[in-house]
Short mmCIF file of C-alpha atoms in Angstrom, two decimals:
data_model
loop_
_atom_site.label_atom_id
_atom_site.label_comp_id
_atom_site.label_asym_id
_atom_site.label_seq_id
_atom_site.Cartn_x
_atom_site.Cartn_y
_atom_site.Cartn_z
CA SER A 24 2.13 -1.12 -34.76
CA THR A 25 2.87 -2.64 -38.19
CA GLY A 26 4.85 -5.42 -39.82
CA ALA A 27 5.62 -8.96 -38.74
CA ALA A 28 6.02 -9.35 -34.98
CA SER A 29 9.10 -11.05 -33.55
CA TYR A 30 11.06 -11.13 -30.33
CA ALA A 31 14.58 -11.86 -29.11
CA LEU A 32 15.75 -12.03 -25.52
CA THR A 33 18.27 -13.68 -23.24
CA LEU A 34 16.95 -15.43 -20.12
CA PRO A 35 18.19 -17.46 -17.19
CA PRO A 36 17.61 -21.21 -17.79
CA ALA A 37 14.29 -22.04 -16.08
CA THR A 38 10.67 -23.04 -16.61
CA TYR A 39 8.53 -20.11 -17.74
CA ASP A 40 4.95 -19.01 -18.20
CA ILE A 41 4.72 -16.94 -21.38
CA THR A 42 2.29 -14.04 -21.17
CA PHE A 43 0.97 -11.69 -23.80
CA VAL A 44 0.92 -8.11 -22.55
CA GLY A 45 -1.72 -6.30 -24.57
CA ASN A 46 -2.10 -2.61 -25.26
CA PRO A 47 -5.38 -1.44 -23.64
CA GLU A 48 -5.64 1.55 -25.97
CA LEU A 49 -6.40 -0.82 -28.87
CA CYS A 50 -9.89 -1.31 -27.40
CA SER A 51 -10.67 2.40 -26.96
CA GLY A 52 -12.46 2.64 -30.30
CA THR A 53 -15.83 1.47 -31.60
CA ASN A 54 -14.50 -1.52 -33.58
CA PRO A 55 -12.68 -4.54 -32.16
CA PRO A 56 -8.98 -4.58 -33.07
CA ALA A 57 -7.34 -7.58 -34.70
CA VAL A 58 -4.88 -7.96 -31.82
CA PRO A 59 -6.04 -8.59 -28.21
CA CYS A 60 -5.96 -5.50 -26.02
CA GLY A 61 -5.89 -7.57 -22.82
CA SER A 62 -3.12 -9.53 -21.17
CA GLY A 63 -3.02 -13.20 -20.34
CA THR A 64 -0.99 -16.39 -20.23
CA LEU A 65 -0.35 -18.01 -23.61
CA ARG A 66 1.69 -21.03 -22.52
CA SER A 67 2.51 -22.39 -19.06
CA GLY A 68 5.45 -24.45 -17.83
CA VAL A 69 7.69 -23.93 -20.86
CA SER A 70 11.18 -25.29 -20.21
CA ILE A 71 13.83 -22.94 -21.62
CA ASN A 72 17.24 -24.45 -20.93
CA ALA A 73 19.08 -24.00 -24.21
CA ASP A 74 19.48 -21.43 -27.00
CA GLY A 75 17.01 -21.79 -29.81
CA ALA A 76 13.86 -20.62 -31.60
CA LEU A 77 10.41 -20.61 -30.03
CA ASP A 78 7.55 -19.23 -32.11
CA ILE A 79 4.50 -17.93 -30.26
CA ASP A 80 0.93 -17.84 -31.54
CA ILE A 81 -1.55 -15.39 -29.99
CA PRO A 82 -5.20 -16.52 -30.27
CA ALA A 83 -7.85 -13.79 -30.38
CA VAL A 84 -11.64 -13.50 -30.11
CA GLN A 85 -13.56 -10.36 -31.07
CA ILE A 86 -16.57 -9.54 -28.90
CA THR A 87 -19.04 -6.71 -29.53
CA GLY A 88 -22.41 -5.75 -28.16
CA THR A 89 -24.71 -3.15 -26.69
CA VAL A 90 -25.06 -2.26 -23.04
CA SER A 91 -28.52 -1.70 -21.58
CA LEU A 92 -29.84 -0.58 -18.19
CA ASP A 93 -32.62 -2.66 -16.71
CA GLY A 94 -33.66 -3.77 -20.18
CA ALA A 95 -33.77 -0.27 -21.68
CA ALA A 96 -31.31 1.90 -23.57
CA PHE A 97 -28.59 3.52 -21.49
CA PRO A 98 -29.76 7.02 -20.45
CA ALA A 99 -27.58 10.09 -20.88
CA GLU A 100 -25.58 11.43 -17.93
CA SER A 101 -23.54 14.56 -17.24
CA SER A 102 -20.24 12.69 -17.61
CA SER A 103 -18.90 9.29 -18.65
CA ARG A 104 -21.27 6.41 -17.98
CA GLY A 105 -18.42 4.04 -17.18
CA ALA A 106 -17.02 1.06 -19.05
CA LEU A 107 -16.95 -2.74 -19.01
CA GLY A 108 -14.22 -4.90 -17.57
CA PHE A 109 -13.39 -8.50 -18.54
CA LYS A 110 -11.55 -10.39 -15.80
CA THR A 111 -10.28 -13.91 -16.36
CA VAL A 112 -11.74 -16.28 -13.78
CA ASP A 113 -8.31 -17.69 -12.92
CA GLY A 114 -6.41 -14.41 -12.98
CA ASP A 115 -6.31 -10.82 -11.79
CA ALA A 116 -5.84 -8.95 -15.07
CA VAL A 117 -8.81 -6.91 -16.25
CA THR A 118 -9.33 -5.90 -19.87
CA VAL A 119 -11.27 -2.64 -20.01
CA SER A 120 -13.46 -1.59 -22.90
CA GLY A 121 -13.58 1.94 -24.18
CA SER A 122 -15.77 4.42 -22.32
CA LEU A 123 -19.52 4.09 -22.83
CA GLY A 124 -19.61 7.86 -23.30
CA SER A 125 -22.06 10.25 -21.68
CA SER A 126 -24.94 10.01 -24.17
CA GLY A 127 -26.29 8.02 -27.08
CA SER A 128 -26.35 4.30 -27.56
CA ALA A 129 -23.93 2.43 -25.26
CA SER A 130 -21.87 -0.19 -27.04
CA TYR A 131 -18.50 -1.83 -26.67
CA ALA A 132 -15.94 -3.70 -28.77
CA VAL A 133 -13.03 -5.68 -27.38
CA THR A 134 -10.59 -8.31 -28.56
CA LEU A 135 -9.61 -10.85 -25.93
CA LEU A 136 -7.58 -13.98 -25.46
CA PRO A 137 -9.98 -16.95 -25.48
CA ASP A 138 -10.90 -17.74 -21.86
CA THR A 139 -13.66 -17.74 -19.26
CA TYR A 140 -14.39 -14.25 -17.95
CA ASP A 141 -16.30 -12.46 -15.22
CA ILE A 142 -17.83 -9.36 -16.78
CA GLN A 143 -17.70 -6.24 -14.64
CA PHE A 144 -19.44 -2.91 -14.86
CA LEU A 145 -16.91 -0.20 -14.08
CA GLY A 146 -18.95 2.74 -12.87
CA ASN A 147 -17.92 6.39 -12.83
CA PRO A 148 -17.75 7.40 -9.13
CA SER A 149 -18.02 11.09 -9.96
CA LEU A 150 -21.63 10.56 -11.06
CA CYS A 151 -22.61 10.25 -7.38
CA ASP A 152 -20.73 13.39 -6.35
CA GLY A 153 -23.58 15.69 -7.21
CA GLY A 154 -26.76 13.70 -6.72
CA SER A 155 -28.40 10.46 -7.79
CA PRO A 156 -27.69 9.45 -11.39
CA VAL A 157 -29.79 6.88 -13.22
CA ILE A 158 -26.74 4.72 -13.98
CA PRO A 159 -24.84 2.99 -11.14
CA CYS A 160 -21.74 4.91 -10.09
CA ASN A 161 -20.08 1.94 -8.40
CA SER A 162 -18.30 -1.02 -9.92
CA GLY A 163 -19.05 -4.71 -9.61
CA THR A 164 -19.36 -8.06 -11.31
CA ILE A 165 -22.56 -8.39 -13.33
CA SER A 166 -21.99 -11.75 -15.06
CA ASN A 167 -19.92 -14.68 -13.80
CA SER A 168 -17.97 -17.32 -15.73
CA VAL A 169 -18.88 -16.29 -19.27
CA ASP A 170 -17.26 -18.51 -21.90
CA LEU A 171 -15.60 -16.26 -24.48
CA THR A 172 -13.72 -18.64 -26.74
CA GLN A 173 -15.31 -17.67 -30.08
CA SER A 174 -15.84 -14.32 -31.75
CA GLY A 175 -19.38 -13.00 -31.72
CA ALA A 176 -21.96 -10.64 -30.26
CA LEU A 177 -22.70 -10.42 -26.55
CA ASP A 178 -25.17 -7.85 -25.26
CA VAL A 179 -24.71 -6.88 -21.62
CA GLU A 180 -27.38 -5.69 -19.20
CA VAL A 181 -26.62 -3.55 -16.16
CA SER A 182 -29.09 -3.25 -13.30
CA GLY A 183 -29.35 -0.12 -11.18
CA VAL A 184 -30.99 0.63 -7.85
CA ARG A 185 -31.61 4.18 -6.67
CA VAL A 186 -31.50 4.65 -2.92
CA SER A 187 -31.59 7.85 -0.90
CA GLY A 188 -32.37 9.07 2.56
CA SER A 189 -31.59 11.31 5.48
CA VAL A 190 -28.58 10.89 7.74
CA THR A 191 -29.12 11.60 11.42
CA LEU A 192 -26.87 11.83 14.46
CA ASN A 193 -27.91 9.89 17.55
CA GLY A 194 -31.45 9.87 16.15
CA ASN A 195 -31.62 13.64 15.65
CA THR A 196 -30.97 16.06 12.82
CA MET A 197 -27.25 16.30 12.19
CA PRO A 198 -26.00 19.60 13.64
CA ALA A 199 -23.88 22.10 11.72
CA GLN A 200 -20.09 22.01 12.05
CA ASP A 201 -17.25 24.35 11.03
CA VAL A 202 -16.07 21.92 8.34
CA GLY A 203 -17.60 19.15 6.26
CA ARG A 204 -19.44 16.48 8.25
CA GLY A 205 -18.28 13.55 6.14
CA ALA A 206 -20.12 11.20 3.79
CA LEU A 207 -21.24 7.58 3.45
CA THR A 208 -19.45 4.74 1.69
CA PHE A 209 -21.35 1.78 0.21
CA SER A 210 -19.21 -1.35 -0.25
CA ARG A 211 -20.33 -4.57 -1.94
CA GLY A 212 -18.21 -7.64 -1.23
CA ASP A 213 -14.81 -7.40 -2.87
CA ASP A 214 -15.95 -4.75 -5.34
CA ALA A 215 -14.80 -1.18 -4.98
CA GLY A 216 -16.94 0.95 -2.68
CA ILE A 217 -18.55 4.24 -3.63
CA THR A 218 -18.56 7.33 -1.47
CA THR A 219 -21.52 9.71 -1.59
CA GLU A 220 -21.43 13.45 -1.91
CA SER A 221 -20.33 15.19 1.31
CA PHE A 222 -23.03 16.11 3.82
CA GLY A 223 -21.60 19.62 3.79
CA SER A 224 -21.07 21.63 6.96
CA SER A 225 -24.66 22.68 7.62
CA GLY A 226 -28.26 21.95 6.75
CA ASP A 227 -30.01 18.61 6.54
CA ALA A 228 -27.64 15.72 5.88
CA THR A 229 -28.87 13.56 3.01
CA TYR A 230 -27.48 11.24 0.38
CA ALA A 231 -28.57 9.78 -2.94
CA VAL A 232 -26.78 7.09 -4.95
CA THR A 233 -27.47 4.60 -7.71
CA LEU A 234 -25.88 1.19 -7.16
CA ILE A 235 -25.59 -2.26 -8.62
CA PRO A 236 -28.07 -4.47 -6.70
CA GLY A 237 -26.57 -6.45 -3.85
CA ASN A 238 -25.78 -6.60 -0.15
CA TYR A 239 -23.86 -3.60 1.11
CA ASP A 240 -21.86 -2.53 4.12
CA ILE A 241 -22.49 1.13 4.87
CA THR A 242 -19.61 3.04 6.44
CA LEU A 243 -19.21 6.56 7.76
CA ALA A 244 -16.49 8.24 5.72
CA ALA A 245 -15.57 10.71 8.44
CA ASN A 246 -13.81 14.04 8.00
CA PRO A 247 -10.64 13.91 10.14
CA ASP A 248 -10.45 17.73 10.19
CA LEU A 249 -13.42 17.78 12.58
CA CYS A 250 -11.10 16.82 15.47
CA ASP A 251 -8.45 19.50 14.92
CA GLY A 252 -9.90 21.77 17.62
CA ASN A 253 -9.78 21.84 21.42
CA SER A 254 -13.28 20.47 21.99
CA PRO A 255 -14.90 17.34 20.61
CA PRO A 256 -17.15 17.96 17.59
CA ASP A 257 -20.71 16.71 17.44
CA VAL A 258 -20.02 14.51 14.42
CA PRO A 259 -17.47 11.65 14.59
CA CYS A 260 -14.11 12.31 12.95
CA VAL A 261 -13.18 8.59 12.88
CA SER A 262 -14.59 6.43 10.10
CA GLY A 263 -16.32 3.14 10.85
CA GLU A 264 -19.02 0.69 9.87
CA LEU A 265 -22.62 1.75 10.52
CA MET A 266 -24.62 -1.06 8.92
CA SER A 267 -23.59 -4.42 7.43
CA GLY A 268 -25.16 -6.76 4.91
CA VAL A 269 -27.92 -4.33 3.91
CA ASN A 270 -29.94 -5.78 1.05
CA ILE A 271 -30.32 -3.10 -1.64
CA ASN A 272 -32.21 -4.63 -4.55
CA SER A 273 -34.98 -2.14 -5.29
CA ASP A 274 -35.43 1.60 -5.46
CA GLY A 275 -36.39 3.23 -2.20
CA ALA A 276 -35.53 5.27 0.87
CA LEU A 277 -33.04 4.20 3.51
CA GLY A 278 -32.37 6.39 6.52
CA VAL A 279 -28.98 6.06 8.17
CA ASP A 280 -28.24 7.04 11.77
CA VAL A 281 -24.73 7.88 12.98
CA PRO A 282 -24.13 7.22 16.69
CA ALA A 283 -21.53 9.46 18.33
CA VAL A 284 -19.47 9.40 21.53
CA LYS A 285 -17.49 12.43 22.72
CA VAL A 286 -14.29 11.75 24.65
CA SER A 287 -11.66 14.20 25.92
CA GLY A 288 -8.92 14.39 28.52
CA ALA A 289 -5.42 15.39 29.54
CA VAL A 290 -2.34 13.71 28.08
CA THR A 291 0.68 13.29 30.34
CA VAL A 292 4.12 11.68 30.06
CA ASN A 293 5.19 9.41 32.92
CA GLY A 294 2.47 10.95 35.07
CA ALA A 295 3.65 14.55 34.61
CA ALA A 296 2.72 17.38 32.30
CA MET A 297 3.99 16.82 28.77
CA PRO A 298 7.35 18.60 28.39
CA THR A 299 8.02 21.30 25.83
CA GLU A 300 9.79 20.17 22.65
CA SER A 301 11.29 22.00 19.69
CA GLU A 302 8.87 20.31 17.28
CA SER A 303 5.38 18.84 17.35
CA ARG A 304 4.87 16.33 20.16
CA GLY A 305 2.50 14.18 18.09
CA ASN A 306 -1.10 13.20 18.82
CA LEU A 307 -3.23 10.18 19.74
CA SER A 308 -4.53 7.45 17.43
CA PHE A 309 -7.84 5.63 17.93
CA THR A 310 -8.07 2.27 16.15
CA ARG A 311 -11.21 0.14 15.77
CA ASP A 312 -11.14 -2.77 13.35
CA GLU A 313 -9.39 -1.47 10.22
CA PHE A 314 -10.36 2.15 10.86
CA VAL A 315 -7.95 4.64 12.44
CA GLY A 316 -8.60 8.23 13.49
CA PHE A 317 -6.44 10.86 15.13
CA SER A 318 -6.85 13.58 17.70
CA GLY A 319 -5.58 17.08 17.13
CA ASN A 320 -1.85 17.76 17.40
CA PHE A 321 -0.40 18.43 20.87
CA GLY A 322 1.72 21.29 19.55
CA THR A 323 5.18 22.04 20.94
CA THR A 324 4.44 23.63 24.34
CA GLY A 325 1.89 23.78 27.11
CA ALA A 326 -0.30 21.16 28.73
CA ALA A 327 -1.36 18.50 26.25
CA SER A 328 -4.95 17.42 25.85
CA TYR A 329 -7.19 15.83 23.25
CA ALA A 330 -10.82 15.93 22.23
CA ILE A 331 -12.31 13.46 19.79
CA THR A 332 -15.69 12.14 18.70
CA VAL A 333 -15.93 8.50 17.63
CA LEU A 334 -18.46 5.83 16.81
CA PRO A 335 -19.25 3.66 19.86
CA GLY A 336 -16.99 0.65 20.19
CA THR A 337 -13.79 -0.77 21.61
CA TYR A 338 -10.61 1.05 20.63
CA ASP A 339 -6.86 0.70 20.91
CA ILE A 340 -5.42 4.08 21.83
CA GLY A 341 -1.87 4.81 20.79
CA LEU A 342 0.70 7.54 20.50
CA ALA A 343 1.06 8.84 16.95
CA SER A 344 4.51 10.26 17.48
CA ASN A 345 6.69 12.74 15.64
CA PRO A 346 9.74 10.66 14.56
CA THR A 347 11.81 13.74 13.79
CA LEU A 348 12.10 14.42 17.53
CA CYS A 349 14.79 11.72 17.71
CA ALA A 350 16.57 12.90 14.56
CA THR A 351 18.08 15.91 16.30
CA GLY A 352 18.67 14.79 19.88
CA THR A 353 17.05 13.11 22.88
CA PRO A 354 13.54 14.45 23.51
CA GLN A 355 11.41 13.90 26.61
CA VAL A 356 8.39 12.81 24.56
CA PRO A 357 8.67 9.42 22.79
CA CYS A 358 9.42 9.68 19.09
CA ILE A 359 8.04 6.21 18.24
CA SER A 360 4.41 5.37 17.56
CA GLY A 361 2.79 2.50 19.40
CA PRO A 362 -0.06 1.35 21.63
CA VAL A 363 -0.63 3.06 24.97
CA ARG A 364 -3.96 1.53 26.05
CA LYS A 365 -5.69 -1.42 24.37
CA GLY A 366 -9.30 -2.57 24.37
CA VAL A 367 -10.81 0.64 25.74
CA ALA A 368 -14.64 0.63 25.55
CA LEU A 369 -15.90 4.03 24.37
CA ASN A 370 -19.67 3.80 24.49
CA SER A 371 -20.72 7.00 26.27
CA ASP A 372 -19.57 10.60 26.50
CA GLY A 373 -16.99 11.31 29.17
CA ALA A 374 -13.45 12.16 30.23
CA LEU A 375 -10.51 9.83 29.73
CA ASP A 376 -7.01 10.97 30.67
CA ILE A 377 -4.13 9.26 28.88
CA ASP A 378 -0.64 8.81 30.31
CA ILE A 379 2.19 7.97 27.92
CA PRO A 380 5.03 5.92 29.46
CA SER A 381 8.47 7.00 28.31
CA LEU A 382 12.08 5.86 28.61
CA GLN A 383 15.38 7.16 27.28
CA VAL A 384 18.07 4.84 26.01
CA SER A 385 21.49 5.70 24.62
CA GLY A 386 24.88 4.18 23.97
CA SER A 387 27.85 3.74 21.69
CA VAL A 388 27.76 1.81 18.43
CA THR A 389 30.78 -0.21 17.36
CA VAL A 390 31.54 -2.47 14.39
CA ASP A 391 33.02 -5.88 15.21
CA GLY A 392 33.94 -4.57 18.67
CA SER A 393 35.92 -1.58 17.42
CA THR A 394 35.22 2.11 16.91
CA MET A 395 33.18 2.64 13.75
CA ALA A 396 35.48 3.53 10.86
CA ASP A 397 35.16 6.78 8.95
CA GLU A 398 33.45 6.65 5.58
CA SER A 399 32.90 9.08 2.71
CA GLU A 400 29.15 9.30 3.41
CA SER A 401 26.74 8.82 6.30
CA ARG A 402 27.34 5.54 8.08
CA GLY A 403 23.65 5.01 8.87
CA SER A 404 21.71 4.98 12.12
CA ILE A 405 19.95 2.69 14.60
CA LEU A 406 16.34 1.65 13.98
CA PHE A 407 14.07 0.79 16.91
CA ASN A 408 11.15 -1.45 15.88
CA LEU A 409 8.43 -1.85 18.52
CA LEU A 410 6.71 -5.25 18.48
CA ASP A 411 3.03 -5.69 19.31
CA GLY A 412 1.62 -9.18 19.03
CA GLY A 413 4.65 -10.25 17.04
CA GLU A 414 4.16 -7.51 14.46
CA VAL A 415 6.05 -4.24 14.12
CA ALA A 416 3.75 -1.54 15.53
CA GLY A 417 6.12 1.38 15.15
CA SER A 418 9.60 2.12 13.89
CA VAL A 419 11.89 5.10 14.33
CA PRO A 420 15.46 5.88 13.23
CA THR A 421 17.89 7.66 15.50
CA GLN A 422 20.07 10.55 14.47
CA SER A 423 22.60 9.66 11.76
CA PHE A 424 26.09 8.61 12.90
CA GLY A 425 27.56 11.04 10.38
CA SER A 426 30.54 10.07 8.27
CA THR A 427 33.37 10.38 10.81
CA GLY A 428 34.15 9.97 14.49
CA ALA A 429 32.92 7.59 17.16
CA ALA A 430 29.30 6.53 16.63
CA SER A 431 26.61 6.83 19.28
CA TYR A 432 22.83 7.08 19.47
CA SER A 433 20.01 8.19 21.76
CA ALA A 434 16.25 7.68 21.57
CA THR A 435 13.11 8.23 23.62
CA LEU A 436 10.75 5.27 23.38
CA ILE A 437 7.63 3.60 24.74
CA PRO A 438 8.41 0.57 26.97
CA GLY A 439 8.07 -2.74 25.14
CA GLN A 440 9.82 -5.43 23.15
CA TYR A 441 12.03 -4.14 20.36
CA VAL A 442 13.88 -5.48 17.40
CA ILE A 443 16.90 -3.19 17.30
CA ALA A 444 18.26 -2.88 13.79
CA PHE A 445 21.21 -1.27 12.11
CA GLY A 446 19.96 1.13 9.44
CA GLY A 447 22.67 0.99 6.79
CA ASN A 448 23.29 3.54 4.06
CA PRO A 449 23.06 1.70 0.69
CA ALA A 450 25.13 4.39 -1.01
CA LEU A 451 28.24 3.13 0.83
CA CYS A 452 28.23 0.06 -1.42
CA SER A 453 27.97 1.96 -4.69
CA GLY A 454 31.73 2.51 -4.98
CA GLY A 455 34.57 0.36 -6.21
CA SER A 456 35.44 -1.24 -2.86
CA ALA A 457 33.65 -2.71 0.12
CA PRO A 458 33.20 -0.21 2.98
CA SER A 459 34.09 -1.03 6.59
CA VAL A 460 30.53 -0.30 7.74
CA PRO A 461 27.59 -2.42 6.53
CA CYS A 462 25.45 -0.73 3.91
CA ILE A 463 22.32 -2.84 4.55
CA THR A 464 19.50 -2.62 7.10
CA GLY A 465 18.87 -5.57 9.39
CA PRO A 466 18.35 -6.71 12.98
CA ILE A 467 21.24 -6.81 15.44
CA GLN A 468 19.38 -7.83 18.62
CA THR A 469 15.98 -8.16 20.27
CA SER A 470 15.54 -6.49 23.66
CA THR A 471 12.71 -5.83 26.11
CA LEU A 472 13.08 -2.21 27.20
CA GLU A 473 11.19 -1.35 30.38
CA MET A 474 13.58 1.19 31.90
CA GLY A 475 15.86 3.82 30.44
CA GLY A 476 19.63 3.69 30.59
CA ALA A 477 22.75 2.83 28.65
CA LEU A 478 22.71 0.17 25.97
CA ASP A 479 25.84 -0.17 23.87
CA LEU A 480 25.38 -1.87 20.50
CA ASP A 481 27.84 -3.77 18.36
CA VAL A 482 27.34 -4.34 14.65
CA ALA A 483 28.90 -7.35 12.96
CA ALA A 484 30.17 -6.79 9.43
CA VAL A 485 30.82 -9.21 6.58
CA GLN A 486 32.81 -7.94 3.58
CA LEU A 487 32.30 -9.73 0.28
CA SER A 488 33.71 -9.19 -3.18
CA GLY A 489 34.12 -11.24 -6.31
CA GLY A 490 33.64 -11.62 -10.02
CA VAL A 491 30.35 -12.18 -11.83
CA THR A 492 30.34 -14.39 -14.90
CA VAL A 493 27.79 -15.52 -17.48
CA ASN A 494 27.65 -19.26 -18.17
CA GLY A 495 31.07 -19.61 -16.54
CA ASN A 496 32.73 -17.01 -18.75
CA THR A 497 33.67 -13.36 -18.41
CA MET A 498 30.57 -11.20 -18.73
CA PRO A 499 30.30 -10.03 -22.37
CA ASP A 500 30.22 -6.36 -23.28
CA GLU A 501 26.83 -4.85 -24.08
CA SER A 502 25.52 -1.54 -25.41
CA GLU A 503 23.93 -0.69 -22.05
CA GLY A 504 24.44 -1.42 -18.37
CA ARG A 505 24.54 -5.12 -17.55
CA GLY A 506 22.77 -4.82 -14.23
CA ALA A 507 24.01 -5.36 -10.68
CA LEU A 508 23.66 -7.76 -7.75
CA VAL A 509 21.07 -7.38 -5.01
CA PHE A 510 21.66 -8.88 -1.54
CA SER A 511 18.33 -9.37 0.30
CA LEU A 512 18.45 -10.27 3.99
CA ARG A 513 15.95 -12.97 4.99
CA ASP A 514 14.46 -11.96 8.33
CA ASP A 515 11.40 -13.27 10.18
CA ASP A 516 10.75 -9.94 11.93
CA GLY A 517 10.30 -8.08 8.68
CA VAL A 518 13.03 -5.51 9.30
CA GLY A 519 15.65 -6.97 6.96
CA GLY A 520 16.52 -4.86 3.95
CA ASP A 521 18.38 -5.25 0.71
CA VAL A 522 21.23 -3.49 -1.00
CA THR A 523 22.22 -3.13 -4.64
CA THR A 524 25.87 -3.26 -5.58
CA GLN A 525 27.57 -0.91 -7.97
CA SER A 526 26.45 -1.45 -11.58
CA PHE A 527 28.56 -3.81 -13.68
CA GLY A 528 28.68 -1.15 -16.36
CA SER A 529 28.44 -1.98 -20.04
CA SER A 530 31.91 -3.40 -20.66
CA GLY A 531 34.86 -5.08 -19.02
CA ALA A 532 34.99 -7.75 -16.34
CA ALA A 533 32.07 -7.57 -13.88
CA ASP A 534 32.96 -7.30 -10.19
CA TYR A 535 31.06 -6.49 -7.01
CA PHE A 536 31.94 -5.20 -3.53
CA VAL A 537 29.56 -5.21 -0.57
CA THR A 538 29.57 -5.11 3.24
CA ILE A 539 26.54 -6.68 4.89
CA LEU A 540 25.31 -8.03 8.22
CA PRO A 541 25.67 -11.73 9.01
CA GLY A 542 22.56 -13.69 8.05
CA ASP A 543 20.76 -15.67 5.38
CA TYR A 544 20.51 -13.93 2.02
CA VAL A 545 18.97 -14.24 -1.39
CA VAL A 546 21.39 -12.95 -4.02
CA THR A 547 19.72 -11.75 -7.21
CA HIS A 548 20.94 -10.49 -10.56
CA ALA A 549 19.06 -7.23 -11.04
CA ALA A 550 19.02 -7.30 -14.82
CA ASN A 551 18.64 -4.35 -17.15
CA PRO A 552 15.43 -4.99 -19.15
CA GLY A 553 16.52 -2.38 -21.69
CA LEU A 554 19.08 -4.86 -23.03
CA CYS A 555 16.28 -6.74 -24.80
CA ASP A 556 14.86 -3.65 -26.52
CA GLY A 557 17.17 -4.12 -29.49
CA ALA A 558 19.32 -6.96 -30.76
CA GLN A 559 19.48 -10.13 -28.71
CA PRO A 560 22.01 -9.56 -25.88
CA SER A 561 24.42 -12.08 -24.35
CA VAL A 562 23.67 -10.97 -20.79
CA PRO A 563 20.18 -11.83 -19.42
CA CYS A 564 17.69 -8.97 -19.43
CA ALA A 565 15.40 -10.76 -16.93
CA SER A 566 16.34 -10.80 -13.25
CA GLN A 567 17.02 -14.12 -11.54
CA ALA A 568 17.81 -15.42 -8.08
CA LEU A 569 21.35 -16.80 -8.09
CA LEU A 570 21.92 -17.94 -4.51
CA GLY A 571 19.86 -18.55 -1.39
CA CYS A 572 16.47 -19.28 -2.94
CA ASP A 573 14.38 -22.19 -1.67
#
C-alpha cells in the first residue's frame, strides 16, 4: 500500500502480454485513488527471452461524476441503488465503482487505465424482490464506446421503465398451488436477466419491475417443486420462454399469460414394471431449448409413474438416473442418464407412457493383457460415456476395482454408442515410483451397445519416469515447493483427463514417476506461484507447456 513499487519473477522464455491487476477496493470511496482500481493490459507482445530489467509504467485517468435517473436526482430506495461498471470495449474485465448507496446524491469516483469503455449500470436485483422500485433493478450497458483517456468529470444518466401486470394461466386467473407458483425473468440481450418476486402460492399472480429500456425476452422461472407429487400441478414446473423481443421503453402495464400442458403416465423398464432397487430409481427429464425440468422421483419400490406440467412445445424426454445404483452392484434400472424419446410434441393435456430400454454388461478388466496388479490404493473404475449427436449425454462410473485382486466391472445402461474409458485414480502417481496401473482417466474403446452380455476390457499402460531440469541444469533449491508435472491427455471425445505427478519438493534433484494410457499428451510444468512472493527465484513461478503443445 506504500513505498516504491517493484517486482521480481522468473518466467519461461516466451512472448508475453503484461497486465496490471488492480485492487477494486481502491474505488470503494468517494474520491478517485491515485492508482487504477481496474485491470487491463499494459503492454502486448513483449519478448522475454533473457534475464534482465524491465521497468513498467502504469498510466491512470481519474473519472468522477454524478449519476441521475431520467434527468433527475437519484431517488432513495430501501437498499443499495447499484453501482457503475466500466468494461473495456476489447476486453472482458469490468471495473466497478463504489455503491451508489441507498439515499442522497448518487456519485462515483474511479481511476482507470486509459482506454475506450462501455459504461454499465449494475442494478441491485433485490430491489425487485418486494415490489416495483423507481430505480432499475437489472444491469445493462447504458453508454457505448466512451473514450476515457484523460482525467475529468463525466456525469452518467440512467433511464428506468416501470412495467407491471397480471400473470394468467391459459387465459384465466392463476389457481392456487401447495407451493410457490414461480416468477418471471426479464432478459435483455447479453445483459444479466432479472427475476421478479415470486407469485406466491395463492391469490392473484402479479409482477412489478423497473428496468433499463430495451427489448426483452420474458421467461417463466418455474418452481421445480411443483412436480414432486403424484398428479400434475396446474402451473408448469419447467421453465421456458413466454415472449421474445418485447419492446419495453415506456412505463405501462403488460399482462403475461402462461400456457400449460399436463402430461402423466406409467414408466416401465424393457416393457415391464420397474423393478425394486435399494436406492432411488431416478426420474425423467424434459428438455426444451436450453430449459430442463424434472418429474418427481420414482422412489425405490412399486410401479413407477410421473406427472408433470410443462409449457407447450417439443421436448426430448430422458432418464435422469441415479448413478450410485452402479456403485454397489448391478441394478435392473439403468444408472446412466440419457435420452429415451426425442422430439416429442407436448401441446395438449394427455397420457404418455414411457418405456426405458435397459441392458446389463459386465466383464473382467486387465492391464496389458494380464491380471491387474495390486496397488496401495484404489485402482480406479470403468467410465461409460453415452454419446448423443457426437456429444457426451451421460456418464457413469462403475464400482471401484479396489486395491487388490482380479478386477471386474458391471453396469446397467441405456442402449447406444459409448466411449468406454478407464477412470484412473490420480493418487496412485503421488508416490516415489510409477504404479503398474494407470493413474489417469481416458478412453480405451468405443462400442455400440444394443444388447447385454459379457465385454472384457484391457487397459494399456505406459510407465514414464525421468529427471526435470531448469535451463539444462539440476533444478535449484528453493524456499518452497518447486511445482510438479501435469500430463494432460488430448482426446476428441472430451473424456481424457490429466494427472499431476508428485511434487518436486523444495530441494534436491527433481524427478517424476507416472503411469498413463497411450495417447497424445500435453506435458506442463505446474509452477508454484508462491515462489515469486519474495526474492526472485531460480525456478519459474509461472506454469508453462513443455511438450506436446501446438
